Amino acid sequence: MHWRRLPPDLGPDYSEDLLSAARDIMKSDQHNTILIVGASRGLGHAMAATFLQHGWEVIGTVRDLSSHTPLHDLAKTHPLRLRLATLDIRDEAQLAALQATLPPASLDMLFVNAGTTNRDPSQTIGDVSTEEFYQVMLTNALAPMRVIERLQQAVKPQGLLGVMSSGQGSVTNNLTGQRELYRGSKAALNMFMRSFAARPSSASHPLVVMAPGWIRTELGGADAPLTIEETIPRLVNVLLDKRQRPGLEYLDYQGRTVPW
């Protein structure tokens, strides 16, 4: 497992400003830290940028540190408060390596942002290939829960643990069908989080299953009505508010409860 801070773009007067910022961080023990799994681009990248704006320290994972992503650019502008770590969420060995680098109770928040779908989302579930079913369920349901379980000890006793689900994971709200494999995978993630919340070891934690809305991303498509810029700042505020409420909630980006 590898992680690093990227160097800033150095200018003639950078050194004193950089040293001053470093001293400010070292003098304060009040900073908060979030680990965002899946932060290279899209929603995860926007979450990282927004938490940095709130003054947090951020650890963001990418699949390959050597492959340039928007998160690399963000790290150059925030060299003291943004660290990059390697993690393919489906790779158990990489997850174990990341776990080994995180001291117990070192995180104030852990958020897992993962989502994929099959090549033809219009397929009925019976037409989905076994391989695609496996890959989507692994990425959307099993792998996020492995992260939550393996990294729980790195989160402070009252720290928040959350996953990016979807409003399409709601069984109650599924009145139109469609996107059957994606819906099923997110519903599975929601159920796994409810089981996790029922364990005594989870009692002190605020837990969130987040429905971000239909957003214009690579997964959401160009026809989505919402933009990253209008949703993610509100989503982050919902997470910050949720820190005061232990227990599991299924929320949208406006803080409204989504029916299970």
GROMACS .gro file of C-alpha atoms in nm:
model
  260
    1MET     CA    1   0.000   0.000   0.000
    2HIS     CA    2   0.130   0.342  -0.090
    3TRP     CA    3   0.017   0.688   0.011
    4ARG     CA    4   0.173   1.026  -0.018
    5ARG     CA    5   0.131   1.401  -0.008
    6LEU     CA    6   0.199   1.565  -0.342
    7PRO     CA    7   0.433   1.865  -0.352
    8PRO     CA    8   0.286   2.209  -0.423
    9ASP     CA    9   0.369   2.411  -0.731
   10LEU     CA   10   0.661   2.608  -0.591
   11GLY     CA   11   0.682   2.983  -0.643
   12PRO     CA   12   0.946   3.233  -0.525
   13ASP     CA   13   0.761   3.320  -0.203
   14TYR     CA   14   0.616   2.982  -0.122
   15SER     CA   15   0.844   2.877   0.165
   16GLU     CA   16   0.733   3.116   0.439
   17ASP     CA   17   0.364   3.067   0.362
   18LEU     CA   18   0.409   2.689   0.361
   19LEU     CA   19   0.600   2.690   0.690
   20SER     CA   20   0.341   2.918   0.849
   21ALA     CA   21   0.059   2.687   0.742
   22ALA     CA   22   0.250   2.387   0.874
   23ARG     CA   23   0.301   2.556   1.212
   24ASP     CA   24  -0.069   2.636   1.235
   25ILE     CA   25  -0.160   2.271   1.175
   26MET     CA   26   0.098   2.144   1.423
   27LYS     CA   27  -0.024   2.382   1.694
   28SER     CA   28  -0.383   2.267   1.661
   29ASP     CA   29  -0.517   1.933   1.781
   30GLN     CA   30  -0.870   2.024   1.681
   31HIS     CA   31  -0.854   1.932   1.314
   32ASN     CA   32  -1.081   1.659   1.184
   33THR     CA   33  -0.983   1.383   0.943
   34ILE     CA   34  -1.195   1.199   0.688
   35LEU     CA   35  -1.100   0.901   0.475
   36ILE     CA   36  -1.291   0.906   0.146
   37VAL     CA   37  -1.268   0.576  -0.038
   38GLY     CA   38  -1.314   0.639  -0.409
   39ALA     CA   39  -1.211   1.004  -0.437
   40SER     CA   40  -1.028   1.019  -0.769
   41ARG     CA   41  -1.303   1.196  -0.963
   42GLY     CA   42  -1.674   1.272  -0.969
   43LEU     CA   43  -1.863   1.270  -0.641
   44GLY     CA   44  -1.570   1.152  -0.430
   45HIS     CA   45  -1.339   1.420  -0.566
   46ALA     CA   46  -1.603   1.687  -0.502
   47MET     CA   47  -1.649   1.560  -0.147
   48ALA     CA   48  -1.275   1.584  -0.087
   49ALA     CA   49  -1.269   1.943  -0.215
   50THR     CA   50  -1.567   2.039   0.001
   51PHE     CA   51  -1.425   1.888   0.320
   52LEU     CA   52  -1.100   2.075   0.254
   53GLN     CA   53  -1.304   2.395   0.231
   54HIS     CA   54  -1.445   2.310   0.575
   55GLY     CA   55  -1.090   2.288   0.713
   56TRP     CA   56  -1.070   1.910   0.738
   57GLU     CA   57  -0.773   1.690   0.666
   58VAL     CA   58  -0.858   1.442   0.391
   59ILE     CA   59  -0.721   1.104   0.293
   60GLY     CA   60  -0.852   1.013  -0.051
   61THR     CA   61  -0.805   0.681  -0.225
   62VAL     CA   62  -0.733   0.620  -0.592
   63ARG     CA   63  -0.683   0.290  -0.769
   64ASP     CA   64  -0.336   0.378  -0.897
   65LEU     CA   65  -0.120   0.659  -0.760
   66SER     CA   66   0.085   0.668  -1.080
   67SER     CA   67  -0.220   0.742  -1.299
   68HIS     CA   68  -0.310   1.111  -1.292
   69THR     CA   69  -0.658   1.199  -1.165
   70PRO     CA   70  -0.837   1.520  -1.063
   71LEU     CA   71  -0.755   1.429  -0.703
   72HIS     CA   72  -0.385   1.461  -0.784
   73ASP     CA   73  -0.448   1.820  -0.896
   74LEU     CA   74  -0.639   1.891  -0.576
   75ALA     CA   75  -0.352   1.752  -0.370
   76LYS     CA   76  -0.111   1.997  -0.530
   77THR     CA   77  -0.321   2.289  -0.409
   78HIS     CA   78  -0.365   2.141  -0.059
   79PRO     CA   79  -0.031   1.968   0.007
   80LEU     CA   80  -0.057   1.978   0.386
   81ARG     CA   81  -0.414   1.857   0.429
   82LEU     CA   82  -0.475   1.608   0.147
   83ARG     CA   83  -0.306   1.269   0.130
   84LEU     CA   84  -0.351   1.016  -0.147
   85ALA     CA   85  -0.367   0.642  -0.083
   86THR     CA   86  -0.390   0.344  -0.314
   87LEU     CA   87  -0.698   0.124  -0.297
   88ASP     CA   88  -0.893  -0.077  -0.548
   89ILE     CA   89  -1.199  -0.140  -0.334
   90ARG     CA   90  -1.231  -0.494  -0.473
   91ASP     CA   91  -0.875  -0.592  -0.373
   92GLU     CA   92  -0.862  -0.744  -0.024
   93ALA     CA   93  -0.481  -0.730  -0.009
   94GLN     CA   94  -0.480  -0.357  -0.082
   95LEU     CA   95  -0.748  -0.305   0.181
   96ALA     CA   96  -0.540  -0.492   0.440
   97ALA     CA   97  -0.238  -0.278   0.349
   98LEU     CA   98  -0.439   0.042   0.391
   99GLN     CA   99  -0.575  -0.083   0.723
  100ALA     CA  100  -0.219  -0.136   0.848
  101THR     CA  101  -0.133   0.231   0.789
  102LEU     CA  102  -0.425   0.372   0.991
  103PRO     CA  103  -0.378   0.409   1.368
  104PRO     CA  104  -0.674   0.314   1.587
  105ALA     CA  105  -0.928   0.592   1.642
  106SER     CA  106  -0.747   0.827   1.404
  107LEU     CA  107  -1.043   0.914   1.178
  108ASP     CA  108  -1.342   1.133   1.252
  109MET     CA  109  -1.525   1.009   0.946
  110LEU     CA  110  -1.503   0.721   0.700
  111PHE     CA  111  -1.704   0.745   0.380
  112VAL     CA  112  -1.713   0.485   0.105
  113ASN     CA  113  -1.802   0.615  -0.240
  114ALA     CA  114  -1.837   0.328  -0.485
  115GLY     CA  115  -2.076   0.264  -0.768
  116THR     CA  116  -2.095   0.084  -1.099
  117THR     CA  117  -2.359  -0.079  -1.314
  118ASN     CA  118  -2.386  -0.332  -1.595
  119ARG     CA  119  -2.317  -0.241  -1.957
  120ASP     CA  120  -2.689  -0.245  -2.041
  121PRO     CA  121  -2.878  -0.112  -1.738
  122SER     CA  122  -3.210  -0.179  -1.914
  123GLN     CA  123  -3.161  -0.557  -1.886
  124THR     CA  124  -3.403  -0.746  -1.667
  125ILE     CA  125  -3.228  -0.932  -1.388
  126GLY     CA  126  -3.277  -1.267  -1.559
  127ASP     CA  127  -3.084  -1.147  -1.863
  128VAL     CA  128  -2.782  -1.022  -1.668
  129SER     CA  129  -2.475  -1.240  -1.708
  130THR     CA  130  -2.335  -1.413  -1.403
  131GLU     CA  131  -2.006  -1.225  -1.444
  132GLU     CA  132  -2.173  -0.883  -1.457
  133PHE     CA  133  -2.394  -0.971  -1.161
  134TYR     CA  134  -2.088  -1.066  -0.961
  135GLN     CA  135  -1.890  -0.754  -1.054
  136VAL     CA  136  -2.172  -0.511  -0.978
  137MET     CA  137  -2.264  -0.677  -0.648
  138LEU     CA  138  -1.898  -0.694  -0.548
  139THR     CA  139  -1.833  -0.326  -0.620
  140ASN     CA  140  -2.163  -0.185  -0.493
  141ALA     CA  141  -2.239  -0.405  -0.193
  142LEU     CA  142  -1.974  -0.649  -0.071
  143ALA     CA  143  -1.661  -0.437  -0.116
  144PRO     CA  144  -1.800  -0.125   0.058
  145MET     CA  145  -1.900  -0.335   0.358
  146ARG     CA  146  -1.556  -0.494   0.374
  147VAL     CA  147  -1.411  -0.143   0.394
  148ILE     CA  148  -1.654  -0.043   0.669
  149GLU     CA  149  -1.582  -0.357   0.873
  150ARG     CA  150  -1.204  -0.363   0.827
  151LEU     CA  151  -1.151   0.008   0.891
  152GLN     CA  152  -1.405   0.057   1.170
  153GLN     CA  153  -1.131   0.043   1.435
  154ALA     CA  154  -0.956   0.337   1.269
  155VAL     CA  155  -1.265   0.552   1.333
  156LYS     CA  156  -1.311   0.726   1.667
  157PRO     CA  157  -1.584   0.581   1.894
  158GLN     CA  158  -1.826   0.861   1.803
  159GLY     CA  159  -1.696   0.894   1.446
  160LEU     CA  160  -1.925   0.868   1.145
  161LEU     CA  161  -1.923   0.579   0.899
  162GLY     CA  162  -2.112   0.621   0.574
  163VAL     CA  163  -2.163   0.468   0.231
  164MET     CA  164  -2.283   0.612  -0.097
  165SER     CA  165  -2.603   0.431  -0.179
  166SER     CA  166  -2.882   0.557  -0.404
  167GLY     CA  167  -3.247   0.645  -0.390
  168GLN     CA  168  -3.287   0.355  -0.631
  169GLY     CA  169  -3.191   0.125  -0.344
  170SER     CA  170  -3.522   0.201  -0.174
  171VAL     CA  171  -3.758  -0.097  -0.187
  172THR     CA  172  -4.053   0.122  -0.088
  173ASN     CA  173  -3.992   0.375  -0.364
  174ASN     CA  174  -3.941   0.120  -0.643
  175LEU     CA  175  -4.266   0.177  -0.830
  176THR     CA  176  -4.126   0.190  -1.184
  177GLY     CA  177  -3.869  -0.089  -1.195
  178GLN     CA  178  -3.581  -0.051  -1.445
  179ARG     CA  179  -3.208  -0.055  -1.369
  180GLU     CA  180  -3.278  -0.381  -1.190
  181LEU     CA  181  -2.923  -0.495  -1.116
  182TYR     CA  182  -2.813  -0.152  -0.995
  183ARG     CA  183  -3.124  -0.118  -0.776
  184GLY     CA  184  -3.072  -0.463  -0.630
  185SER     CA  185  -2.706  -0.399  -0.551
  186LYS     CA  186  -2.782  -0.075  -0.367
  187ALA     CA  187  -3.072  -0.237  -0.180
  188ALA     CA  188  -2.828  -0.509  -0.074
  189LEU     CA  189  -2.584  -0.245   0.050
  190ASN     CA  190  -2.863  -0.083   0.251
  191MET     CA  191  -2.954  -0.415   0.411
  192PHE     CA  192  -2.593  -0.490   0.497
  193MET     CA  193  -2.562  -0.148   0.663
  194ARG     CA  194  -2.876  -0.218   0.868
  195SER     CA  195  -2.723  -0.545   0.985
  196PHE     CA  196  -2.398  -0.363   1.066
  197ALA     CA  197  -2.594  -0.102   1.265
  198ALA     CA  198  -2.758  -0.377   1.471
  199ARG     CA  199  -2.423  -0.497   1.607
  200PRO     CA  200  -2.333  -0.377   1.959
  201SER     CA  201  -1.994  -0.255   1.832
  202SER     CA  202  -2.170  -0.002   1.609
  203ALA     CA  203  -2.395   0.151   1.875
  204SER     CA  204  -2.191   0.466   1.940
  205HIS     CA  205  -2.139   0.557   1.575
  206PRO     CA  206  -2.346   0.785   1.354
  207LEU     CA  207  -2.410   0.573   1.043
  208VAL     CA  208  -2.531   0.698   0.706
  209VAL     CA  209  -2.664   0.540   0.391
  210MET     CA  210  -2.656   0.835   0.149
  211ALA     CA  211  -2.879   0.889  -0.155
  212PRO     CA  212  -2.704   1.168  -0.346
  213GLY     CA  213  -2.971   1.220  -0.612
  214TRP     CA  214  -2.951   1.179  -0.988
  215ILE     CA  215  -2.635   1.372  -1.071
  216ARG     CA  216  -2.458   1.440  -1.400
  217THR     CA  217  -2.157   1.210  -1.367
  218GLU     CA  218  -2.011   0.929  -1.574
  219LEU     CA  219  -2.252   0.691  -1.400
  220GLY     CA  220  -2.550   0.928  -1.384
  221GLY     CA  221  -2.528   1.037  -1.747
  222ALA     CA  222  -2.579   1.368  -1.925
  223ASP     CA  223  -2.958   1.372  -1.875
  224ALA     CA  224  -2.940   1.385  -1.495
  225PRO     CA  225  -3.112   1.696  -1.353
  226LEU     CA  226  -2.859   1.772  -1.078
  227THR     CA  227  -2.500   1.893  -1.090
  228ILE     CA  228  -2.213   1.803  -0.863
  229GLU     CA  229  -2.170   2.169  -0.772
  230GLU     CA  230  -2.524   2.206  -0.636
  231THR     CA  231  -2.549   1.872  -0.455
  232ILE     CA  232  -2.217   1.783  -0.295
  233PRO     CA  233  -2.184   2.091  -0.068
  234ARG     CA  234  -2.531   2.013   0.067
  235LEU     CA  235  -2.449   1.644   0.101
  236VAL     CA  236  -2.139   1.729   0.304
  237ASN     CA  237  -2.345   1.953   0.531
  238VAL     CA  238  -2.583   1.661   0.589
  239LEU     CA  239  -2.290   1.443   0.694
  240LEU     CA  240  -2.155   1.711   0.927
  241ASP     CA  241  -2.496   1.751   1.092
  242LYS     CA  242  -2.539   1.374   1.124
  243ARG     CA  243  -2.225   1.353   1.342
  244GLN     CA  244  -2.438   1.455   1.640
  245ARG     CA  245  -2.687   1.168   1.596
  246PRO     CA  246  -2.571   0.809   1.663
  247GLY     CA  247  -2.747   0.530   1.478
  248LEU     CA  248  -2.826   0.457   1.114
  249GLU     CA  249  -3.019   0.688   0.882
  250TYR     CA  250  -3.097   0.667   0.511
  251LEU     CA  251  -3.075   1.027   0.392
  252ASP     CA  252  -3.073   1.225   0.070
  253TYR     CA  253  -2.846   1.518  -0.010
  254GLN     CA  254  -3.098   1.759   0.144
  255GLY     CA  255  -3.108   1.571   0.473
  256ARG     CA  256  -3.450   1.418   0.411
  257THR     CA  257  -3.519   1.061   0.524
  258VAL     CA  258  -3.548   0.810   0.240
  259PRO     CA  259  -3.788   0.519   0.304
  260TRP     CA  260  -3.618   0.183   0.316
   0.00000   0.00000   0.00000
